[in-house]
Coordinates of C-alpha atoms in Angstrom, one line a residue:
X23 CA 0.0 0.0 0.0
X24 CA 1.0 3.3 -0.8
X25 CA 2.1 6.0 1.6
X26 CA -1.2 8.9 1.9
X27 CA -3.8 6.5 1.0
X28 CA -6.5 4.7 3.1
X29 CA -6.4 1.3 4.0
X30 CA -9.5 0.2 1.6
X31 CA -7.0 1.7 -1.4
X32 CA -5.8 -2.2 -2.6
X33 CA -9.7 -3.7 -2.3
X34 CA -11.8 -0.8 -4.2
X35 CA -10.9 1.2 -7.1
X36 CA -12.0 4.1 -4.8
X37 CA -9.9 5.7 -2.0
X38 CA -9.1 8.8 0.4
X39 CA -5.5 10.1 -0.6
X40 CA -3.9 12.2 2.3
X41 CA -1.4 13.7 0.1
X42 CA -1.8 15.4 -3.2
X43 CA 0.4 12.7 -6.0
X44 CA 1.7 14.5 -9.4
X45 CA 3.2 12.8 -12.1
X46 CA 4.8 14.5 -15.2
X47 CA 5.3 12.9 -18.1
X48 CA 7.9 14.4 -20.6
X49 CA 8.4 13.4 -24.2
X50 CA 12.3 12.7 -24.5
X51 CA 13.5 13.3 -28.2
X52 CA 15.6 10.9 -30.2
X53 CA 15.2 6.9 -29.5
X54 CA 16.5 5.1 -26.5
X55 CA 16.2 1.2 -27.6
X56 CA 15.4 -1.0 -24.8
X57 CA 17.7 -3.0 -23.3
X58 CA 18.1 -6.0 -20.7
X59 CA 18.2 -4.5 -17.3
X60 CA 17.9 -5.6 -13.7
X61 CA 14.9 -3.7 -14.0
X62 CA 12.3 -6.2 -15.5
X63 CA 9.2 -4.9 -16.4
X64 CA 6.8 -2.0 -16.1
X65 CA 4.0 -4.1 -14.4
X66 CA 6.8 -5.0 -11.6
X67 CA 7.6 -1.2 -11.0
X68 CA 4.4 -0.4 -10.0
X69 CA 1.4 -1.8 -8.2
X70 CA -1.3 -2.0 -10.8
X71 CA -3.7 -4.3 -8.6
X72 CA -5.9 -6.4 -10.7
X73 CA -5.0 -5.0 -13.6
X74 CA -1.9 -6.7 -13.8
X75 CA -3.1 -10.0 -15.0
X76 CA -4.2 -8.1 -18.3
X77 CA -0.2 -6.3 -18.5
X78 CA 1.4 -9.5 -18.2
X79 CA -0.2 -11.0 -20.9
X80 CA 0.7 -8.0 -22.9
X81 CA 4.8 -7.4 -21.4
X82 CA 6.3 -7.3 -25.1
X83 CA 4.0 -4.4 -26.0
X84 CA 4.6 -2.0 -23.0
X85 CA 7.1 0.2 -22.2
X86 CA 10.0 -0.6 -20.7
X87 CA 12.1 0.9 -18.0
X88 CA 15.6 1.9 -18.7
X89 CA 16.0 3.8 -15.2
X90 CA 14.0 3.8 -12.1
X91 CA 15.4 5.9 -9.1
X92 CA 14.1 7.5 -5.8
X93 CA 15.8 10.8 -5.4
X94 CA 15.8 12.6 -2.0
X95 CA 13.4 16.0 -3.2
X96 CA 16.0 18.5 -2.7
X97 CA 17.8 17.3 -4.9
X98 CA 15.4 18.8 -7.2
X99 CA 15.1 22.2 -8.2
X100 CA 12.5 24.6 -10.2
X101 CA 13.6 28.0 -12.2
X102 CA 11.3 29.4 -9.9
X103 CA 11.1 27.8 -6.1
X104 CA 8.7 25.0 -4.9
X105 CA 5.7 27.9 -5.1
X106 CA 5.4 26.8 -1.2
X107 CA 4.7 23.3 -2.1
X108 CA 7.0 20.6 -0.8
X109 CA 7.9 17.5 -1.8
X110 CA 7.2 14.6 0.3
X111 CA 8.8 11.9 -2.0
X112 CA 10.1 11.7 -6.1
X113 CA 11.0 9.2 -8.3
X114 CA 12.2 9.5 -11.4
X115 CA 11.6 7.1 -14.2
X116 CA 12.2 6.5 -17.9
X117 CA 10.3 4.0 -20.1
X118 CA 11.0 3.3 -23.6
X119 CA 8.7 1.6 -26.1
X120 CA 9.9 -1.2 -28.3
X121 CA 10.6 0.7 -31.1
X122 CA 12.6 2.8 -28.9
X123 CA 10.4 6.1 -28.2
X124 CA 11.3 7.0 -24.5
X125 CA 9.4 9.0 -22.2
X126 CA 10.7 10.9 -18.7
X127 CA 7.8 10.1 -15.6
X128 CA 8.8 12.2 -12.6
X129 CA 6.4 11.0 -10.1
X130 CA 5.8 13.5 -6.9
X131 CA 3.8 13.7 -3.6
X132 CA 3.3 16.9 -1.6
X133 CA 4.6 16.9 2.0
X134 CA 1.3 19.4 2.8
X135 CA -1.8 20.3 2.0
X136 CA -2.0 22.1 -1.5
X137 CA -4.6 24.5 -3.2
X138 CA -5.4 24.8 -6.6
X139 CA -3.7 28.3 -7.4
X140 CA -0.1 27.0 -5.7
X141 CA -0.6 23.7 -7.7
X142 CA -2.1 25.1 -11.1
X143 CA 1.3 27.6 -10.5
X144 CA 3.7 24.8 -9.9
X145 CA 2.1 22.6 -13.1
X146 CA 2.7 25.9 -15.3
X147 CA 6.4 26.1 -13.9
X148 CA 6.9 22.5 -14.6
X149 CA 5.7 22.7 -18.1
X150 CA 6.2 25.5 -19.9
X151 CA 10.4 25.9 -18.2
X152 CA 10.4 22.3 -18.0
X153 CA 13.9 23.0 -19.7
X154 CA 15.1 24.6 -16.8
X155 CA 14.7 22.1 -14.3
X156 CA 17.2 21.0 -12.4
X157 CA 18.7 18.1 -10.4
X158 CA 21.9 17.6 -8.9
X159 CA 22.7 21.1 -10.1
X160 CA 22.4 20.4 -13.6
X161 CA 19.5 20.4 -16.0
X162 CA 17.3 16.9 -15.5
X163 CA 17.9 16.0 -19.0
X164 CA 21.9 16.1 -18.4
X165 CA 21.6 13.9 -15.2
X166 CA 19.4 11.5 -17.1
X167 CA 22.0 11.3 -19.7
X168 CA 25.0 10.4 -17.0
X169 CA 22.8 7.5 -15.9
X170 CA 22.0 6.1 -19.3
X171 CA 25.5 6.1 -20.4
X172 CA 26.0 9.6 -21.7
X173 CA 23.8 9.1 -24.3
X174 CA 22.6 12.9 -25.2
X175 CA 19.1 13.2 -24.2
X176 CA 16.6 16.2 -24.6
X177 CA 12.7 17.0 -23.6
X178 CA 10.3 17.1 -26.4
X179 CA 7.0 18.8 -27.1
X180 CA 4.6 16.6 -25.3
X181 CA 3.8 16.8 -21.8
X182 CA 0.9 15.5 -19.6
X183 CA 0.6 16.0 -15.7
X184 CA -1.8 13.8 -14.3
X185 CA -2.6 15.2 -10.6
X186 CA -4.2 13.2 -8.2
X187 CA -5.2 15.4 -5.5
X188 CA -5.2 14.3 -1.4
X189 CA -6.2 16.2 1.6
X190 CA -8.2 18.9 1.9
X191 CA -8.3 19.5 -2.0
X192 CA -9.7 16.0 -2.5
X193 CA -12.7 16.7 -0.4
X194 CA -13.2 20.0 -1.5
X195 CA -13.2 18.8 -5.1
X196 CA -15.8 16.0 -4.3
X197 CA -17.9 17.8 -1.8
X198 CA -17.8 21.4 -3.2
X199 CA -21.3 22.8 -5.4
X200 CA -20.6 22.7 -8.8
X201 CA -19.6 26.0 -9.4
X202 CA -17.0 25.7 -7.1
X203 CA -16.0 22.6 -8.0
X204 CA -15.6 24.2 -11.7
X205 CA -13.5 27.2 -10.5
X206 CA -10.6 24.8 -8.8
X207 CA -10.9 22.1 -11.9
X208 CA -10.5 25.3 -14.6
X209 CA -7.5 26.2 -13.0
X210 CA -5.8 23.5 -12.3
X211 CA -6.4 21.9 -15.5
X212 CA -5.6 25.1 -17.6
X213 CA -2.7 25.9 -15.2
X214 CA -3.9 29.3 -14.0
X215 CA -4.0 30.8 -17.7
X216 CA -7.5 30.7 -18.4
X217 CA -9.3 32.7 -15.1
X218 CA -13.0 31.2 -15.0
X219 CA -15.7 33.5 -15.1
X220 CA -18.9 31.7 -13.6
X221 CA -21.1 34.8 -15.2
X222 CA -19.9 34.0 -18.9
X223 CA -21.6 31.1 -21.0
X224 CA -20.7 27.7 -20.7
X225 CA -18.3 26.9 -23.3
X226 CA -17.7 23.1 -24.2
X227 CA -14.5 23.9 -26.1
X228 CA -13.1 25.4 -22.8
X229 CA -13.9 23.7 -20.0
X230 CA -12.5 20.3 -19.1
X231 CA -14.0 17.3 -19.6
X232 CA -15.7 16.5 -16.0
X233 CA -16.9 13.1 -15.2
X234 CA -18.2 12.9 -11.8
X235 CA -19.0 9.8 -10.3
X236 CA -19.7 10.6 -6.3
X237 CA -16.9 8.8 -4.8
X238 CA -14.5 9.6 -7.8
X239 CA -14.0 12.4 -10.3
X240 CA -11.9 13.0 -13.4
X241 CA -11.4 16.2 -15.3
X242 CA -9.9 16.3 -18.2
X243 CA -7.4 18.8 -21.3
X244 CA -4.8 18.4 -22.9
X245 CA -2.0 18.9 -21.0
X246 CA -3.4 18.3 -17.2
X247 CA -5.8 15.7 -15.9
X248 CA -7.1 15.4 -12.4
X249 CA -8.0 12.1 -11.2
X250 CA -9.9 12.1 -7.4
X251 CA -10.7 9.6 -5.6
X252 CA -9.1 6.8 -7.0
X253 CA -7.2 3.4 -5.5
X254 CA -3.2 3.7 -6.4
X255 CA -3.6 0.9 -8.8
X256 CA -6.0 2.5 -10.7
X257 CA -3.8 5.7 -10.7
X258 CA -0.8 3.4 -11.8
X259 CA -3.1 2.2 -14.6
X260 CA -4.1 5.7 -15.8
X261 CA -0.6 6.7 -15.8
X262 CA 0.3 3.6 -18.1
X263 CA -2.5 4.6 -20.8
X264 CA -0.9 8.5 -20.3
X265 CA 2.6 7.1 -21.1
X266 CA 1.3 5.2 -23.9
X267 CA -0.9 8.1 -25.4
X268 CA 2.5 10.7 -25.1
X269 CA 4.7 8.6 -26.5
X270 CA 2.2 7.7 -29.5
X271 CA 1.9 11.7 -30.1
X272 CA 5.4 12.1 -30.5
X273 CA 5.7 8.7 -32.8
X274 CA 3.2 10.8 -35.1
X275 CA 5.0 14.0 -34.8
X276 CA 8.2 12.4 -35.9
X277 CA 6.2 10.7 -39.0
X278 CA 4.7 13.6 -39.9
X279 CA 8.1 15.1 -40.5
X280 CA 10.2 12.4 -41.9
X281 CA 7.0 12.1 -44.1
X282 CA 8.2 15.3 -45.4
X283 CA 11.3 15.0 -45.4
X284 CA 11.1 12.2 -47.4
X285 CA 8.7 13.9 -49.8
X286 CA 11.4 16.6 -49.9
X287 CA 14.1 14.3 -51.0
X288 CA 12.1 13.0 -54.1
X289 CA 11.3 16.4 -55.0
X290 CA 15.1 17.5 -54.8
X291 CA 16.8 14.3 -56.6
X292 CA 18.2 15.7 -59.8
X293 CA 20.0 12.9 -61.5
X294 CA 19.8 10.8 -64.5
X295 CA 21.7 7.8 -63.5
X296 CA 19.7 4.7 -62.7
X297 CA 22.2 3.3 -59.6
X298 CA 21.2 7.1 -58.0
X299 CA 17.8 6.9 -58.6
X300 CA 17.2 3.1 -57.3
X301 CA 19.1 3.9 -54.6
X302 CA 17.2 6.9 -54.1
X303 CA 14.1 4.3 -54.1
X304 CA 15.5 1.9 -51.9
X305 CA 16.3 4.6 -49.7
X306 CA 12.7 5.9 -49.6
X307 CA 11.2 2.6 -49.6
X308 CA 13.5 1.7 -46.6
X309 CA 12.0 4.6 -44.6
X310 CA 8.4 4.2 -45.4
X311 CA 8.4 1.1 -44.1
X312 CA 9.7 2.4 -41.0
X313 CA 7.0 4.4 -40.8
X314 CA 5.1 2.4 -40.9
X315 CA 5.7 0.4 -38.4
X316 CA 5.9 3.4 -36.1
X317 CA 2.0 4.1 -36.9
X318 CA 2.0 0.1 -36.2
X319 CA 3.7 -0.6 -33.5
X320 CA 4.3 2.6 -31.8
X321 CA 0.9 4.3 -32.3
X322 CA -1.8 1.8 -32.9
X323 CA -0.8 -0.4 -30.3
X324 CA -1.1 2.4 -27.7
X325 CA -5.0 4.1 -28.8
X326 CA -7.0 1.5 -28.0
X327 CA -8.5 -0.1 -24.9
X328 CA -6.9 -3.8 -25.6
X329 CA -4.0 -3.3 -22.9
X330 CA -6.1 -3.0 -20.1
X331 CA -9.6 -3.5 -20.8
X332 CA -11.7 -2.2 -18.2
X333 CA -14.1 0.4 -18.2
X334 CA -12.5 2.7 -15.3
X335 CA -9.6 3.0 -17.8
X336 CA -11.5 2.9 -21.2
X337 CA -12.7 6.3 -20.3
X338 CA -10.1 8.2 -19.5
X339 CA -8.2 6.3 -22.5
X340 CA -10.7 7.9 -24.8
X341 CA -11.3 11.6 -23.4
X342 CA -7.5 11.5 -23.6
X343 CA -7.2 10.1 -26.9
X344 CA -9.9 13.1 -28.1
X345 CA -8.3 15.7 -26.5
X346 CA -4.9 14.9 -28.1
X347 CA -6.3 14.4 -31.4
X348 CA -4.8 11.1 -32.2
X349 CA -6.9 9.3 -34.3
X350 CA -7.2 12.1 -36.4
X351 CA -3.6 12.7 -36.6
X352 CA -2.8 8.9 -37.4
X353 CA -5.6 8.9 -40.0
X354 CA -4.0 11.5 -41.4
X355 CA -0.4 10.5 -40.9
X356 CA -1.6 6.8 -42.5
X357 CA -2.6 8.5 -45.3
X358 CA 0.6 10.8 -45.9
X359 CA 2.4 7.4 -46.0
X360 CA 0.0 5.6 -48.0
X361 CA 0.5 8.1 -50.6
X362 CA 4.4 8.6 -50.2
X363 CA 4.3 4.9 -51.2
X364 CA 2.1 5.4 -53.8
X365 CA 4.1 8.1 -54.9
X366 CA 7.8 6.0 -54.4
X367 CA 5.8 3.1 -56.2
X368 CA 5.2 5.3 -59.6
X369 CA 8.7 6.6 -59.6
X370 CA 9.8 3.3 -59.4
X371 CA 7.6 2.4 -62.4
X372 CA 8.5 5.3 -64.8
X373 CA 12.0 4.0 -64.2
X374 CA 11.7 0.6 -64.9
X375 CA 9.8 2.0 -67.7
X376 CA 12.6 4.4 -69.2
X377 CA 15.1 1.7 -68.8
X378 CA 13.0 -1.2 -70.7
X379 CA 12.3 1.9 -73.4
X380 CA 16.6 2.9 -73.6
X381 CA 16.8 -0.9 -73.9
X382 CA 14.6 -1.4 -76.2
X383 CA 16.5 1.4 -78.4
X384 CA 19.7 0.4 -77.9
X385 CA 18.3 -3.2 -79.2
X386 CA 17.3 -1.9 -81.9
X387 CA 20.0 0.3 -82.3
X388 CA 22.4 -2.7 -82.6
X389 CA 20.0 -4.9 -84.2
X390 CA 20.1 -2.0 -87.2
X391 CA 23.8 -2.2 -87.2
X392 CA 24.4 -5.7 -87.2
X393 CA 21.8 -5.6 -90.2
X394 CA 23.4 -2.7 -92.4
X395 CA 26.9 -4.4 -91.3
X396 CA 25.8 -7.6 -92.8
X397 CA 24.0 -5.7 -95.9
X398 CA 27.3 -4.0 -96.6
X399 CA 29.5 -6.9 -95.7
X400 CA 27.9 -9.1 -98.3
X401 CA 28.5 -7.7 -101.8
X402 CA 32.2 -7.2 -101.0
X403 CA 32.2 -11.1 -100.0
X404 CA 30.7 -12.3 -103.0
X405 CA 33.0 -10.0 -105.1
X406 CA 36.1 -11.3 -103.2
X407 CA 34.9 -14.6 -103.7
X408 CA 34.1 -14.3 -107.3
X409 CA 37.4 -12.3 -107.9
X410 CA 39.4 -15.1 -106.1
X411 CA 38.0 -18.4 -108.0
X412 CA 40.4 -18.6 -110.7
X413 CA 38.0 -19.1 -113.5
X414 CA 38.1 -18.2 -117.0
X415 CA 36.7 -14.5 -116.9
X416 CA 39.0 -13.1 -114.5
X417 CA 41.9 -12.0 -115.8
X418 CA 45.2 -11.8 -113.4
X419 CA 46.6 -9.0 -115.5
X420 CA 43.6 -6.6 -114.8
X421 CA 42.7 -4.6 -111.9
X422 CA 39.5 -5.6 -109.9
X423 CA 38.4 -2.0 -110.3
X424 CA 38.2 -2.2 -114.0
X425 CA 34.5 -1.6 -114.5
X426 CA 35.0 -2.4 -118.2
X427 CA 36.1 -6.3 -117.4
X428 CA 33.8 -6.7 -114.2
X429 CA 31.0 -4.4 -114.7
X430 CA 28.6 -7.2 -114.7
X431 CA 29.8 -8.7 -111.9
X432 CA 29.3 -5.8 -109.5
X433 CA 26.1 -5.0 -111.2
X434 CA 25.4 -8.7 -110.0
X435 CA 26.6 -8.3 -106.6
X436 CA 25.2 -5.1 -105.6
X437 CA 21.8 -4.9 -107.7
X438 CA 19.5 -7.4 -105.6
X439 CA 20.6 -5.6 -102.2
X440 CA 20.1 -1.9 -103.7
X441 CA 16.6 -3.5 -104.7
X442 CA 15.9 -4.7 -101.1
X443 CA 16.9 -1.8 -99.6
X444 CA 14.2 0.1 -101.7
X445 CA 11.5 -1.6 -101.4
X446 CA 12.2 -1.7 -97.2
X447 CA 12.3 1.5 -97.4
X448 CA 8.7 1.8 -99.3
X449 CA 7.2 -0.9 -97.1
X450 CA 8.3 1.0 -93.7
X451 CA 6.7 4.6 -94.9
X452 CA 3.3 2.9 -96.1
X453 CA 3.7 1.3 -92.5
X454 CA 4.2 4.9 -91.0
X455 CA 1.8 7.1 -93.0
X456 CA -1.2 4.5 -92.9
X457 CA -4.1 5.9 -92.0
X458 CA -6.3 4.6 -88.7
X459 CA -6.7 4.9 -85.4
X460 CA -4.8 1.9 -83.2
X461 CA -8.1 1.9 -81.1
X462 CA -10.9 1.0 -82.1
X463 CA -14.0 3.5 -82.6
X464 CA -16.6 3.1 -80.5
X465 CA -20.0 1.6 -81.8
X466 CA -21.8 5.5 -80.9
X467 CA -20.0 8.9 -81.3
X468 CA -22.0 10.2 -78.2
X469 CA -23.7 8.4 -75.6
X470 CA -27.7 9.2 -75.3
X471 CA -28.4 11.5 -72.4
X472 CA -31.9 10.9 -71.0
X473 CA -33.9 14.7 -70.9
X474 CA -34.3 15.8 -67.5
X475 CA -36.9 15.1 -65.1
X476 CA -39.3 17.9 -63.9
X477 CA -39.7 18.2 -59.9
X478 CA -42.7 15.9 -60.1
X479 CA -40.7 13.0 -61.2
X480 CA -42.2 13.1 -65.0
X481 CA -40.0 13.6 -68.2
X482 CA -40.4 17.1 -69.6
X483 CA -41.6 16.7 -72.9

């Protein structure tokens, strides 16, 4: 059982948290393949309760943990202070999927109680100067890189902080009217930034998504979600389908722009060599394949509700899927590939069809030449033949070039090949100025178009 949670926390998915549980989840550019650690895996890092007969049947899927620490909390340090909030406890983790997409998990408890302005202020300073963040004196992503073997490691775009509130902000959030309860969930969600104005019209597109249950309550944007009320091992599983939804938004930020880059790169090819160009191909078709299986494997296997499928996580999976915009962005990203492959598959073809064509032109280029060699080579034979027969009518004292001695016999030798050469010549242009069309005319010049129907249904006469 977890430290700040009631005793009921490992029979119910319900429970009364004493202390106020944050966990940040940071994108972490580049890939980190997974490798064999003392480690093991995710489901044995956390307690996920009875969810983890549905993650052990699914291990080769999940992230796994490259580093798991617990760091004393002053060892931590934000740009701007703790905001009066701090830390009871932090543990640092980083997961990385199979195809190598890591994510940072800095998971928090509060040592007091917290309110929703000194939270929603210390979610904004953790997000928006995550890059500032500090521990051991340098910045978090430099001391993550020492204990990962100095591999250089960097914070992406995508961050989620799930907050599981405990105390005094627990009850207030469960027990308070609705208005109130709307004024503490708008600012913690939307970090202080977007001040709530009870008088103003309720607008969808603003306000979290609120699911209130009695016992439990989730609210939900983009970048924050508060979870109340719930057991730790249903907080660990919610934090498993956040890991998995983060890292799937950065696999389809990094497709969307190898995408283009790859676009780029058969826009820019200028060569007429065919090595370049099929390498050019292979190259392409090397990294659409890649790409797709990073919408496979590191996407798709992350949006649905098949690793843990339960309704208490099915609908935070979804609201979380929505508010990111996934499906819509691997839709799209599916079809960017589709037709990059489309694309690399006609280049492919118009080569394979220029080089049949230059074949085909340099057979018939040689095939002419052997034939005019042989249609020259022949009369020069027979005379050399004729002239080297010693036979009555040539004469050893004249010269082969005498036309008056062997006039005949070149006439002989050369007549029948000057004829052929004609009358090839007369068959090939009637070939090439024949008249016709090499398809064949269809049986009607136009189609008959029915007249048009009046609004009554009835031909128009």
């Amino acid at each position: 059982m977890l430290p700040g949670t009631s005793a009921n926390a490992t029979v119910l998915d319900s429970a009364t948290r004493d202390r106020t549980r944050v966990l940040l989840l940071f994108s972490l550019s580049g890939r980190l393949r997974p490798r064999d650690t003392a480690l093991g895996a995710l489901v044995d890092r956390y307690d996920y309760g009875r969810f983890a007969s549905h993650l052990m049947t699914s291990q080769d899927v999940l992230p796994v943990p490259v580093l798991d620490e617990q760091i004393a909390p002053r060892r931590l340090r934000l740009p701007h202070g703790d905001h009066g909030l701090g830390l009871a406890s932090l543990r640092i983790l980083v997961v990385t999927t199979p195809r190598g997409d890591a994510t940072l998990v800095v998971d928090c408890s509060f040592a007091g109680e917290t309110t929703a302005g000194d939270l929603a202020v210390w979610l904004a300073t953790t997000c928006f100067d995550r890059e500032r963040i500090e521990l051991d004196d340098r910045q978090l992503p430099q001391t993550l890189a020492a204990r990962l073997g100095g591999r250089p490691l960097a914070l992406g775009q995508n961050v989620h902080q799930l907050v599981f509130p405990g105390g005094r902000l627990q009850r207030e959030l469960l027990s308070a009217d609705e208005a109130r309860k709307a004024i503490l969930l708008n600012e913690i969600v939307y970090r202080g930034r977007m001040p709530w104005n009870p008088a103003t019209p309720y607008d969808a597109s603003l306000a979290p998504h609120v699911r209130n249950h009695g016992l439990t309550l989730s609210a939900l944007g983009r970048g924050v979600s508060v979870q109340a009320g719930w057991a730790p091992h249903v907080e660990n599983g919610l934090v498993l389908v956040a890991v998995g939804m983060i890292s799937a938004l950065s696999v389809l930020q990094r497709t969307r722009l190898a995408a283009f880059a790859m676009m780029k790169a058969n826009e820019q090819a200028l060569t007429d060599s065919p090595t370049e160009i099929r390498s050019l191909i292979s190259r392409l078709s090397a990294g659409v394949n890649e790409l797709q299986l990073d919408l496979a494997f590191g996407v798709e296997a992350y949006v649905d509700s098949l690793l843990i499928p339960e309704m208490v996580t099915e609908a935070f999976q979804s609201s979380l899927r929505d508010a990111l915009g996934i499906r819509d962005s691997l839709e799209n990203s599916a079809r960017m590939v589709e037709r990059l492959t489309s694309v690399i598959s006609a280049r492919s073809a118009a080569l394979d069809a220029e080089l049949a064509e230059r074949d085909d032109r340099r057979d018939r280029t040689v095939s002419g030449l052997v034939a005019a060699a042989t249609l020259i080579a022949l009369p020069p034979t027979l005379l050399l033949a004729f002239f080297g027969v010693n036979g009555t009518n040539v004469d050893e004292h004249r010269s082969i070039l005498d036309m008056s001695a062997y006039g005949t016999a070149y006439a002989l030798a050369w007549l029948p090949f000057v004829v052929l050469v004609v009358i090839g010549w007369l068959l090939l242009r009637r070939v090439s100025t024949r008249s016709g069309s090499l398809l064949p005319a269809p049986d009607d010049a136009f189609a008959p178009v029915p007249p048009p129907r009046s609004p009554s249904g009835n031909r128009r006469p």
